Each structure stands twice: as structure tokens, then as C-alpha cells.
mmCIF file of C-alpha atoms in Angstrom:
data_model
loop_
_atom_site.group_PDB
_atom_site.id
_atom_site.type_symbol
_atom_site.label_atom_id
_atom_site.label_comp_id
_atom_site.label_asym_id
_atom_site.label_seq_id
_atom_site.Cartn_x
_atom_site.Cartn_y
_atom_site.Cartn_z
ATOM 1 C CA MET A 2 99.605 99.590 65.898
ATOM 2 C CA SER A 3 101.738 97.343 63.713
ATOM 3 C CA PHE A 4 105.521 97.213 63.577
ATOM 4 C CA ASN A 5 107.770 95.950 60.803
ATOM 5 C CA ASN A 6 110.821 95.144 62.905
ATOM 6 C CA THR A 7 112.927 92.030 62.644
ATOM 7 C CA ASN A 8 114.071 90.205 65.776
ATOM 8 C CA THR A 9 117.528 91.660 65.169
ATOM 9 C CA ASP A 10 116.104 95.200 65.292
ATOM 10 C CA ILE A 11 114.399 94.447 68.600
ATOM 11 C CA LEU A 12 117.463 92.716 70.087
ATOM 12 C CA VAL A 13 119.837 95.549 69.155
ATOM 13 C CA ALA A 14 117.461 98.300 70.324
ATOM 14 C CA GLY A 15 116.716 96.513 73.596
ATOM 15 C CA ALA A 16 120.371 95.773 74.328
ATOM 16 C CA PHE A 17 121.481 99.354 73.615
ATOM 17 C CA ALA A 18 118.684 100.746 75.798
ATOM 18 C CA ALA A 19 119.556 98.433 78.692
ATOM 19 C CA PHE A 20 123.274 99.243 78.495
ATOM 20 C CA SER A 21 122.567 102.999 78.546
ATOM 21 C CA VAL A 22 120.358 102.682 81.620
ATOM 22 C CA ASP A 23 122.810 100.469 83.524
ATOM 23 C CA LEU A 24 125.606 103.016 83.239
ATOM 24 C CA LEU A 25 123.553 106.067 84.180
ATOM 25 C CA VAL A 26 121.296 104.929 87.029
ATOM 26 C CA TYR A 27 123.365 102.116 88.568
ATOM 27 C CA PRO A 28 124.578 104.246 91.534
ATOM 28 C CA LEU A 29 120.970 104.774 92.654
ATOM 29 C CA ASP A 30 120.388 101.026 92.482
ATOM 30 C CA THR A 31 123.461 100.404 94.661
ATOM 31 C CA ILE A 32 122.233 102.832 97.325
ATOM 32 C CA LYS A 33 118.767 101.234 97.187
ATOM 33 C CA THR A 34 120.233 97.761 97.754
ATOM 34 C CA ARG A 35 122.214 98.964 100.762
ATOM 35 C CA VAL A 36 119.237 100.810 102.245
ATOM 36 C CA GLN A 37 117.025 97.714 101.889
ATOM 37 C CA SER A 38 119.581 95.267 103.303
ATOM 38 C CA PRO A 39 119.091 93.886 106.842
ATOM 39 C CA ASP A 40 122.528 95.334 107.702
ATOM 40 C CA TYR A 41 121.686 98.913 106.704
ATOM 41 C CA LYS A 42 121.687 100.360 110.220
ATOM 42 C CA ARG A 43 124.678 98.296 111.296
ATOM 43 C CA LEU A 44 126.874 99.088 108.301
ATOM 44 C CA TYR A 45 125.756 102.462 107.027
ATOM 45 C CA LYS A 46 124.428 104.446 110.004
ATOM 46 C CA ASN A 47 126.241 105.983 112.937
ATOM 47 C CA ALA A 48 124.459 104.788 116.090
ATOM 48 C CA SER A 49 125.575 107.721 118.241
ATOM 49 C CA THR A 50 124.527 110.500 115.839
ATOM 50 C CA ASN A 51 121.909 108.550 113.817
ATOM 51 C CA THR A 52 123.429 109.918 110.613
ATOM 52 C CA VAL A 53 124.394 108.092 107.429
ATOM 53 C CA ASN A 54 128.028 107.028 107.058
ATOM 54 C CA ARG A 55 130.049 107.934 104.005
ATOM 55 C CA SER A 56 130.460 104.234 103.281
ATOM 56 C CA LEU A 57 126.901 104.233 101.915
ATOM 57 C CA PHE A 58 128.156 106.236 98.926
ATOM 58 C CA ARG A 59 131.432 104.353 98.406
ATOM 59 C CA GLY A 60 131.891 101.968 95.459
ATOM 60 C CA LEU A 61 128.597 102.842 93.769
ATOM 61 C CA TYR A 62 129.473 100.877 90.606
ATOM 62 C CA GLN A 63 130.434 97.670 92.409
ATOM 63 C CA GLY A 64 129.033 94.633 90.595
ATOM 64 C CA ILE A 65 128.054 96.413 87.385
ATOM 65 C CA GLY A 66 130.090 94.062 85.189
ATOM 66 C CA SER A 67 127.862 91.050 85.788
ATOM 67 C CA VAL A 68 124.743 93.067 85.050
ATOM 68 C CA VAL A 69 126.081 94.534 81.800
ATOM 69 C CA ILE A 70 126.950 91.037 80.561
ATOM 70 C CA ALA A 71 123.537 89.587 81.454
ATOM 71 C CA THR A 72 121.416 92.614 80.597
ATOM 72 C CA VAL A 73 122.121 92.427 76.875
ATOM 73 C CA PRO A 74 120.673 88.908 76.364
ATOM 74 C CA SER A 75 117.960 89.315 79.037
ATOM 75 C CA SER A 76 116.663 92.619 77.663
ATOM 76 C CA GLY A 77 116.826 91.310 74.111
ATOM 77 C CA ALA A 78 114.889 88.219 75.181
ATOM 78 C CA PHE A 79 112.344 90.380 77.004
ATOM 79 C CA PHE A 80 111.553 92.666 74.076
ATOM 80 C CA THR A 81 111.581 89.858 71.512
ATOM 81 C CA THR A 82 109.172 87.836 73.645
ATOM 82 C CA TYR A 83 107.034 90.869 74.483
ATOM 83 C CA GLU A 84 106.624 92.083 70.906
ATOM 84 C CA GLY A 85 106.090 88.533 69.602
ATOM 85 C CA THR A 86 103.537 87.595 72.264
ATOM 86 C CA LYS A 87 101.706 90.905 71.909
ATOM 87 C CA SER A 88 101.517 90.519 68.124
ATOM 88 C CA LEU A 89 100.337 86.895 68.422
ATOM 89 C CA LEU A 90 97.621 87.741 70.959
ATOM 90 C CA HIS A 91 96.370 90.639 68.847
ATOM 91 C CA ARG A 92 96.064 88.318 65.842
ATOM 92 C CA LEU A 93 94.275 85.613 67.846
ATOM 93 C CA ASN A 94 91.991 88.045 69.690
ATOM 94 C CA PRO A 95 88.489 87.665 68.189
ATOM 95 C CA SER A 96 86.220 90.658 67.712
ATOM 96 C CA THR A 97 82.596 91.061 68.652
ATOM 97 C CA GLY A 98 80.155 91.246 65.760
ATOM 98 C CA THR A 99 78.540 94.537 66.774
ATOM 99 C CA ASN A 100 81.225 97.222 66.751
ATOM 100 C CA ASP A 101 84.250 95.148 65.759
ATOM 101 C CA SER A 102 85.867 95.679 69.170
ATOM 102 C CA PRO A 103 88.148 92.903 70.513
ATOM 103 C CA ILE A 104 86.792 90.515 73.134
ATOM 104 C CA ILE A 105 90.003 90.672 75.219
ATOM 105 C CA PRO A 106 90.819 94.287 76.180
ATOM 106 C CA THR A 107 94.110 95.635 74.884
ATOM 107 C CA PRO A 108 95.520 96.347 78.391
ATOM 108 C CA VAL A 109 95.025 92.663 79.276
ATOM 109 C CA ILE A 110 96.984 91.638 76.177
ATOM 110 C CA HIS A 111 99.801 94.017 77.145
ATOM 111 C CA SER A 112 99.829 92.614 80.699
ATOM 112 C CA VAL A 113 99.963 89.000 79.518
ATOM 113 C CA ALA A 114 102.663 89.735 76.933
ATOM 114 C CA SER A 115 104.842 91.599 79.436
ATOM 115 C CA SER A 116 104.407 88.845 82.055
ATOM 116 C CA VAL A 117 105.477 86.093 79.643
ATOM 117 C CA ALA A 118 108.458 88.189 78.566
ATOM 118 C CA GLU A 119 109.412 88.857 82.193
ATOM 119 C CA LEU A 120 109.521 85.145 83.080
ATOM 120 C CA VAL A 121 111.959 84.541 80.223
ATOM 121 C CA SER A 122 114.061 87.583 81.087
ATOM 122 C CA CYS A 123 114.222 86.803 84.824
ATOM 123 C CA PHE A 124 115.691 83.356 84.231
ATOM 124 C CA ILE A 125 118.605 84.902 82.345
ATOM 125 C CA LEU A 126 119.014 87.847 84.703
ATOM 126 C CA THR A 127 118.759 86.143 88.129
ATOM 127 C CA PRO A 128 122.418 84.961 88.466
ATOM 128 C CA ALA A 129 123.706 88.415 87.539
ATOM 129 C CA GLU A 130 121.220 90.097 89.889
ATOM 130 C CA VAL A 131 122.262 87.861 92.807
ATOM 131 C CA LEU A 132 125.960 88.469 92.106
ATOM 132 C CA LYS A 133 125.383 92.201 91.620
ATOM 133 C CA GLN A 134 123.556 92.739 94.909
ATOM 134 C CA ASN A 135 126.138 90.768 96.880
ATOM 135 C CA ALA A 136 128.922 92.782 95.205
ATOM 136 C CA GLN A 137 127.131 96.026 96.065
ATOM 137 C CA MET A 138 127.345 95.048 99.750
ATOM 138 C CA VAL A 139 131.105 94.314 99.747
ATOM 139 C CA GLN A 140 132.636 96.655 102.307
ATOM 140 C CA LYS A 141 135.502 98.923 101.309
ATOM 141 C CA SER A 142 137.637 100.723 103.871
ATOM 142 C CA ALA A 143 138.149 104.459 103.571
ATOM 143 C CA SER A 144 141.780 103.857 102.575
ATOM 144 C CA ALA A 145 140.873 101.282 99.909
ATOM 145 C CA SER A 146 140.676 101.983 96.199
ATOM 146 C CA THR A 147 137.980 104.519 95.358
ATOM 147 C CA ARG A 148 137.689 103.604 91.704
ATOM 148 C CA ALA A 149 134.110 103.831 90.446
ATOM 149 C CA PHE A 150 134.376 100.568 88.512
ATOM 150 C CA ASP A 151 135.968 97.986 90.820
ATOM 151 C CA ALA A 152 135.998 94.394 89.558
ATOM 152 C CA ASN A 153 137.420 93.145 92.868
ATOM 153 C CA ALA A 154 134.027 93.494 94.570
ATOM 154 C CA THR A 155 132.439 91.180 91.993
ATOM 155 C CA ILE A 156 135.236 88.617 92.425
ATOM 156 C CA GLN A 157 134.890 88.760 96.212
ATOM 157 C CA ALA A 158 131.138 88.244 95.935
ATOM 158 C CA LEU A 159 131.560 85.352 93.477
ATOM 159 C CA ARG A 160 133.913 83.538 95.882
ATOM 160 C CA LYS A 161 131.078 83.267 98.421
ATOM 161 C CA PHE A 162 129.132 80.920 96.160
ATOM 162 C CA LYS A 163 130.059 77.253 96.453
ATOM 163 C CA LYS A 164 127.533 75.896 93.935
ATOM 164 C CA PRO A 165 126.244 77.399 90.664
ATOM 165 C CA SER A 166 122.659 76.688 91.740
ATOM 166 C CA GLN A 167 123.036 79.298 94.507
ATOM 167 C CA LEU A 168 123.176 81.987 91.835
ATOM 168 C CA TRP A 169 119.586 81.171 90.871
ATOM 169 C CA LYS A 170 118.305 81.576 94.423
ATOM 170 C CA GLY A 171 115.859 84.422 94.214
ATOM 171 C CA TYR A 172 114.435 83.661 90.760
ATOM 172 C CA THR A 173 110.972 83.239 92.263
ATOM 173 C CA ALA A 174 111.351 86.467 94.261
ATOM 174 C CA LEU A 175 112.618 88.358 91.201
ATOM 175 C CA ALA A 176 109.727 87.071 89.091
ATOM 176 C CA ALA A 177 107.270 87.811 91.932
ATOM 177 C CA ARG A 178 108.460 91.426 91.918
ATOM 178 C CA ASN A 179 108.768 91.917 88.171
ATOM 179 C CA LEU A 180 105.516 90.218 87.118
ATOM 180 C CA PRO A 181 103.155 92.598 88.947
ATOM 181 C CA PHE A 182 105.491 95.479 88.123
ATOM 182 C CA THR A 183 105.434 94.888 84.373
ATOM 183 C CA ALA A 184 101.754 93.891 84.433
ATOM 184 C CA MET A 185 100.993 97.327 85.899
ATOM 185 C CA GLN A 186 103.616 99.352 84.070
ATOM 186 C CA PHE A 187 103.107 98.278 80.463
ATOM 187 C CA PRO A 188 99.328 98.812 80.203
ATOM 188 C CA MET A 189 99.769 102.231 81.861
ATOM 189 C CA PHE A 190 102.733 102.967 79.604
ATOM 190 C CA GLU A 191 100.929 101.983 76.380
ATOM 191 C CA HIS A 192 97.814 103.952 77.411
ATOM 192 C CA LEU A 193 99.756 107.091 78.379
ATOM 193 C CA LYS A 194 101.860 106.972 75.225
ATOM 194 C CA GLN A 195 98.789 106.650 72.990
ATOM 195 C CA THR A 196 96.970 109.393 74.933
ATOM 196 C CA ILE A 197 99.862 111.839 74.536
ATOM 197 C CA LEU A 198 100.229 111.002 70.834
ATOM 198 C CA SER A 199 96.486 111.425 70.219
ATOM 199 C CA TYR A 200 96.433 114.745 72.080
ATOM 200 C CA ARG A 201 99.315 116.147 70.023
ATOM 201 C CA GLU A 202 97.728 114.941 66.775
ATOM 202 C CA GLN A 203 94.335 116.461 67.637
ATOM 203 C CA HIS A 204 95.920 119.812 68.469
ATOM 204 C CA GLY A 205 98.190 119.840 65.417
ATOM 205 C CA LYS A 206 101.371 119.594 67.474
ATOM 206 C CA ALA A 207 102.556 116.202 66.251
ATOM 207 C CA ARG A 208 105.771 116.345 64.225
ATOM 208 C CA GLY A 209 106.326 112.652 63.625
ATOM 209 C CA THR A 210 110.054 112.947 64.322
ATOM 210 C CA LEU A 211 112.238 110.308 65.909
ATOM 211 C CA LEU A 212 113.037 112.646 68.816
ATOM 212 C CA GLU A 213 109.358 113.341 69.493
ATOM 213 C CA LYS A 214 108.527 109.660 69.574
ATOM 214 C CA GLY A 215 111.425 108.943 71.925
ATOM 215 C CA LEU A 216 110.500 111.765 74.330
ATOM 216 C CA ILE A 217 106.816 110.781 74.455
ATOM 217 C CA THR A 218 107.808 107.186 75.137
ATOM 218 C CA ALA A 219 110.227 108.287 77.869
ATOM 219 C CA VAL A 220 107.625 110.434 79.672
ATOM 220 C CA ALA A 221 104.956 107.719 79.507
ATOM 221 C CA ALA A 222 107.345 104.975 80.608
ATOM 222 C CA GLY A 223 108.861 107.020 83.442
ATOM 223 C CA THR A 224 105.465 107.980 84.845
ATOM 224 C CA ALA A 225 104.064 104.451 84.649
ATOM 225 C CA GLY A 226 107.274 102.931 86.014
ATOM 226 C CA SER A 227 107.490 105.160 89.089
ATOM 227 C CA ILE A 228 103.893 104.369 90.075
ATOM 228 C CA ALA A 229 104.420 100.624 89.675
ATOM 229 C CA ALA A 230 107.748 100.845 91.534
ATOM 230 C CA VAL A 231 106.258 102.365 94.688
ATOM 231 C CA ILE A 232 103.458 99.790 94.784
ATOM 232 C CA THR A 233 105.864 96.836 94.442
ATOM 233 C CA THR A 234 108.526 98.125 96.894
ATOM 234 C CA PRO A 235 107.672 95.574 99.659
ATOM 235 C CA ILE A 236 108.280 92.718 97.209
ATOM 236 C CA ASP A 237 111.531 94.377 96.157
ATOM 237 C CA VAL A 238 112.715 94.530 99.785
ATOM 238 C CA VAL A 239 111.998 90.809 100.232
ATOM 239 C CA LYS A 240 113.739 90.020 96.929
ATOM 240 C CA THR A 241 116.827 91.988 97.950
ATOM 241 C CA ARG A 242 117.169 90.171 101.268
ATOM 242 C CA ILE A 243 116.690 86.730 99.719
ATOM 243 C CA MET A 244 119.394 87.423 97.154
ATOM 244 C CA LEU A 245 121.795 88.813 99.756
ATOM 245 C CA SER A 246 121.486 85.549 101.690
ATOM 246 C CA ALA A 247 121.917 83.342 98.601
ATOM 247 C CA ALA A 248 125.577 82.545 99.261
ATOM 248 C CA MET A 249 125.167 81.766 102.962
ATOM 249 C CA ASP A 250 126.418 78.316 103.977
ATOM 250 C CA GLU A 251 127.280 77.238 107.539
ATOM 251 C CA ASP A 252 130.783 78.753 107.377
ATOM 252 C CA GLY A 253 129.365 81.951 105.940
ATOM 253 C CA LYS A 254 126.759 82.189 108.686
ATOM 254 C CA ALA A 255 129.456 81.707 111.331
ATOM 255 C CA ARG A 256 131.609 84.465 109.839
ATOM 256 C CA GLU A 257 128.595 86.747 109.545
ATOM 257 C CA GLY A 258 127.691 86.076 113.196
ATOM 258 C CA LYS A 259 131.178 87.032 114.367
ATOM 259 C CA GLN A 260 131.051 90.195 112.304
ATOM 260 C CA VAL A 261 127.650 91.150 113.725
ATOM 261 C CA LEU A 262 128.918 90.669 117.301
ATOM 262 C CA LYS A 263 132.110 92.624 116.636
ATOM 263 C CA GLN A 264 130.344 95.605 115.077
ATOM 264 C CA ALA A 265 127.604 95.614 117.726
ATOM 265 C CA GLU A 266 130.235 95.812 120.477
ATOM 266 C CA ALA A 267 132.054 98.621 118.650
ATOM 267 C CA GLN A 268 128.806 100.595 118.445
ATOM 268 C CA GLY A 269 127.810 99.905 122.049
ATOM 269 C CA LYS A 270 124.828 97.728 121.134
ATOM 270 C CA ASP A 271 123.586 94.438 122.566
ATOM 271 C CA GLY A 272 125.522 91.926 120.471
ATOM 272 C CA ASN A 273 123.289 88.965 121.302
ATOM 273 C CA ALA A 274 120.136 90.880 120.396
ATOM 274 C CA GLU A 275 121.671 91.980 117.078
ATOM 275 C CA LEU A 276 122.773 88.400 116.340
ATOM 276 C CA LYS A 277 119.350 86.954 117.124
ATOM 277 C CA GLY A 278 117.696 89.492 114.849
ATOM 278 C CA ALA A 279 120.061 88.594 111.987
ATOM 279 C CA GLU A 280 119.430 84.875 112.558
ATOM 280 C CA ARG A 281 115.630 85.337 112.517
ATOM 281 C CA THR A 282 115.827 87.226 109.231
ATOM 282 C CA ALA A 283 118.113 84.567 107.696
ATOM 283 C CA ARG A 284 115.786 81.731 108.780
ATOM 284 C CA ALA A 285 112.762 83.559 107.382
ATOM 285 C CA GLY A 286 114.592 84.098 104.102
ATOM 286 C CA ARG A 287 115.306 80.387 103.787
ATOM 287 C CA SER A 288 111.638 79.621 104.522
ATOM 288 C CA GLY A 289 110.447 81.726 101.593
ATOM 289 C CA GLY A 290 109.318 85.188 100.600
ATOM 290 C CA PHE A 291 106.064 85.252 102.591
ATOM 291 C CA ALA A 292 107.806 84.156 105.798
ATOM 292 C CA LEU A 293 110.530 86.754 105.287
ATOM 293 C CA GLY A 294 107.958 89.482 104.639
ATOM 294 C CA ARG A 295 106.088 88.598 107.829
ATOM 295 C CA GLU A 296 109.362 88.585 109.803
ATOM 296 C CA ILE A 297 110.352 92.027 108.489
ATOM 297 C CA LEU A 298 106.884 93.350 109.315
ATOM 298 C CA ARG A 299 106.959 91.877 112.833
ATOM 299 C CA VAL A 300 110.504 92.907 113.754
ATOM 300 C CA GLU A 301 111.055 96.142 111.822
ATOM 301 C CA GLY A 302 107.535 97.364 111.061
ATOM 302 C CA VAL A 303 105.716 98.502 107.924
ATOM 303 C CA LYS A 304 108.278 101.233 107.279
ATOM 304 C CA ALA A 305 110.978 98.639 106.616
ATOM 305 C CA LEU A 306 108.917 97.062 103.813
ATOM 306 C CA PHE A 307 108.885 100.414 102.000
ATOM 307 C CA ARG A 308 112.523 101.232 102.699
ATOM 308 C CA GLY A 309 114.115 102.554 99.539
ATOM 309 C CA GLY A 310 110.718 103.214 97.943
ATOM 310 C CA ALA A 311 111.516 106.834 97.054
ATOM 311 C CA LEU A 312 114.898 105.842 95.612
ATOM 312 C CA ARG A 313 113.234 103.039 93.688
ATOM 313 C CA ALA A 314 110.619 105.442 92.277
ATOM 314 C CA VAL A 315 113.275 107.939 91.114
ATOM 315 C CA TRP A 316 115.553 105.188 89.791
ATOM 316 C CA THR A 317 112.663 103.543 87.926
ATOM 317 C CA ALA A 318 111.323 106.813 86.528
ATOM 318 C CA LEU A 319 114.747 107.656 85.104
ATOM 319 C CA GLY A 320 115.552 104.073 84.160
ATOM 320 C CA SER A 321 112.228 103.177 82.549
ATOM 321 C CA GLY A 322 111.993 106.511 80.773
ATOM 322 C CA LEU A 323 115.472 106.218 79.331
ATOM 323 C CA TYR A 324 115.223 102.459 78.770
ATOM 324 C CA LEU A 325 111.985 102.458 76.788
ATOM 325 C CA GLY A 326 112.701 105.860 75.229
ATOM 326 C CA VAL A 327 116.027 104.678 73.809
ATOM 327 C CA TYR A 328 114.497 101.313 72.873
ATOM 328 C CA GLU A 329 111.599 102.891 70.951
ATOM 329 C CA THR A 330 113.888 105.386 69.223
ATOM 330 C CA GLY A 331 116.396 102.697 68.298
ATOM 331 C CA ARG A 332 113.698 100.290 67.110
ATOM 332 C CA THR A 333 112.080 102.950 64.922
ATOM 333 C CA TYR A 334 115.438 104.081 63.539
ATOM 334 C CA LEU A 335 116.486 100.536 62.635
ATOM 335 C CA GLU A 336 113.108 99.864 61.031
ATOM 336 C CA GLY A 337 113.345 103.026 58.922
ATOM 337 C CA ARG A 338 116.923 102.325 57.829
ATOM 338 C CA ARG A 339 116.164 98.727 56.900
ATOM 339 C CA THR A 340 113.050 99.764 54.957
ATOM 340 C CA ALA A 341 115.039 102.427 53.091
ATOM 341 C CA ASN A 342 117.758 99.910 52.197
ATOM 342 C CA GLU A 343 115.163 97.421 50.925
ATOM 343 C CA ALA A 344 113.523 100.102 48.779
ATOM 344 C CA ALA A 345 116.851 101.202 47.289
#
């Protein structure tokens, strides 16, 4: 399949798609971050009744500003790199002499193209992702402002960082999550989309409209994304915890320790045991993703590595479906309008 889009078409379509998704599914992402954090039980669950506190659902748009700013260039860079790499690999892919089939399978090309694009995108997105997740964890009292969009949380989170380099802590973890995710999602997505299109064409149901193309893309992307999301949830948990510890210096660790002790005493828990658990997790996070994963598995069990998996599947199904659906619709619309203007 060949496309006649300019880089501007791809950048605009990708940016608009990303902005739409951020606004609509961001609350689910905030809840997922809080559920996956090492402080979930301490901050968001009532120890006496084992029920979820209302604070879990407070300030669901905290930190969205940083993501909106970074998502536009990162998503544009992703799609530009993806389409360019995919086109280049298709052109360079030699065919066998017998049936003119390519030597490198198409799904492999899609996986490679999406992986290259993800590495570029992650570098741009990491600072915003780190700032976002720390802002999502800023605690608001019940009497505090209940505005959905609260810039104060982002400012409070930003003040924790003493050096700009801290904002890139977690790039490796973000890439380690997104690379297998996109490598699984995009081949499944491309295959499902082509299968649905072929089925409708064979049964005379294809209309060739912009809406039809967008809906088919959304269904294929949502299905592929939810499957890939569940499989990569353990990496996402590790990534979340690394990013939440990115701003921790010695003063920050001391303040965090005092807070852990204070809240443990208020809830009737063993403060020293809670503090030791938090310190083990922090040390494992500084040692790297594998060490942190092993520590979570040892202390909290397998269930903790899949915490937030259902939320992540729903969020990704909605997000990927809308993201790629809007992107494909926008890209096709811009291509058609530009072609019509050139022909006029």
C-alpha cells in the first residue's frame, strides 16, 4: 500500500490524534499510575475496611499540560519516522525470483519501522512522562481545589527535580516497554486492518468513505493495542516506579521516610516495616529495571507486576483505537485535499 502524504500531513494528523487521545483517556492513565505506584495501598486504600479511598479519583487531569506539550512533537516524530522507515524498507526489500514475494516478511518490516520510530519518540516524550507521573501522584486534600485541570500539581512535581538530567531517568524503561509493545501492536494492527478491509471488499460491503476507513483502523488498532498492553504490563509497572523515583535525592528520601512513618502510624501499621519496604523498592529502582522487577516479585508477588493491567488494556484499546483512527482519517483527508488542490 502506497501513500502520497507529505511530512506535514503526517505531522498534523499525528499531533491532532495524540491531542484528542490525551484529553479523553487521561483520567484512566492517572488511575493506572496510582494503582501501580509502590504507595498505592498506603495512599489510596483504607487499611481498616480494605476499600479504595476517594483520593484515588481526585485530580485526574493532574500533569496533563506537560504531556500535551510533548505529545505533539513526539507523536509527529513517531509517525514521520514510522512511515519513512516502513517505506524505505519496502523499497529495499528484495523479492524472490519464483513468486515475486519479498524476502523479509511484511510484519517484520512493520515491527522494525515501529521500533525505530519508538526510540525517537521516547527520547522526546521521557521528560514529560516523568513529570506527568510525578504530578499524578501529588496529594490533594479533600478541601483543596477540585478543578480537573490543575497546573499547581505540575509545578509542585517540577520543584522536586534539582537537575534537568533527572527528567530523562526512565528513558530506558520507557523504551523497554514501548519497543515490545509497538513491535507486537503494529504488525497485528496492520494485519487486522487489511483483513477487515479485504473481507468487506470480497462481500461487497466496502464503501471507501473516510468514516469507514477511520472506523476499521480504530477497531484494528484497539484490538491489537489491548492485547499488547496486557502482555507488557509488568514492564509498565517497573517503568512507572522508576519514573516516580526519578526526583529522589537524599533530602527527598528523608522527607518520604518521615511521611511513610507518619501515615503508617495513623493507619496502625508497623512503621519500620513499611519504611524498610519503601527503601528496598527505592534501592532496586536505582539498580535498574531487572533488579526492581525482581524486588517487586519477591516482596509483593506476581499480582503486583500485573497491577493496573485491566485499566491499561481498556485505556490502550480506547487510546490506540482513537489515536490511530483519528490519525488515519486525518492523514487520508489531508492527502485528498492536497491532491485536489494540486489538480485544480
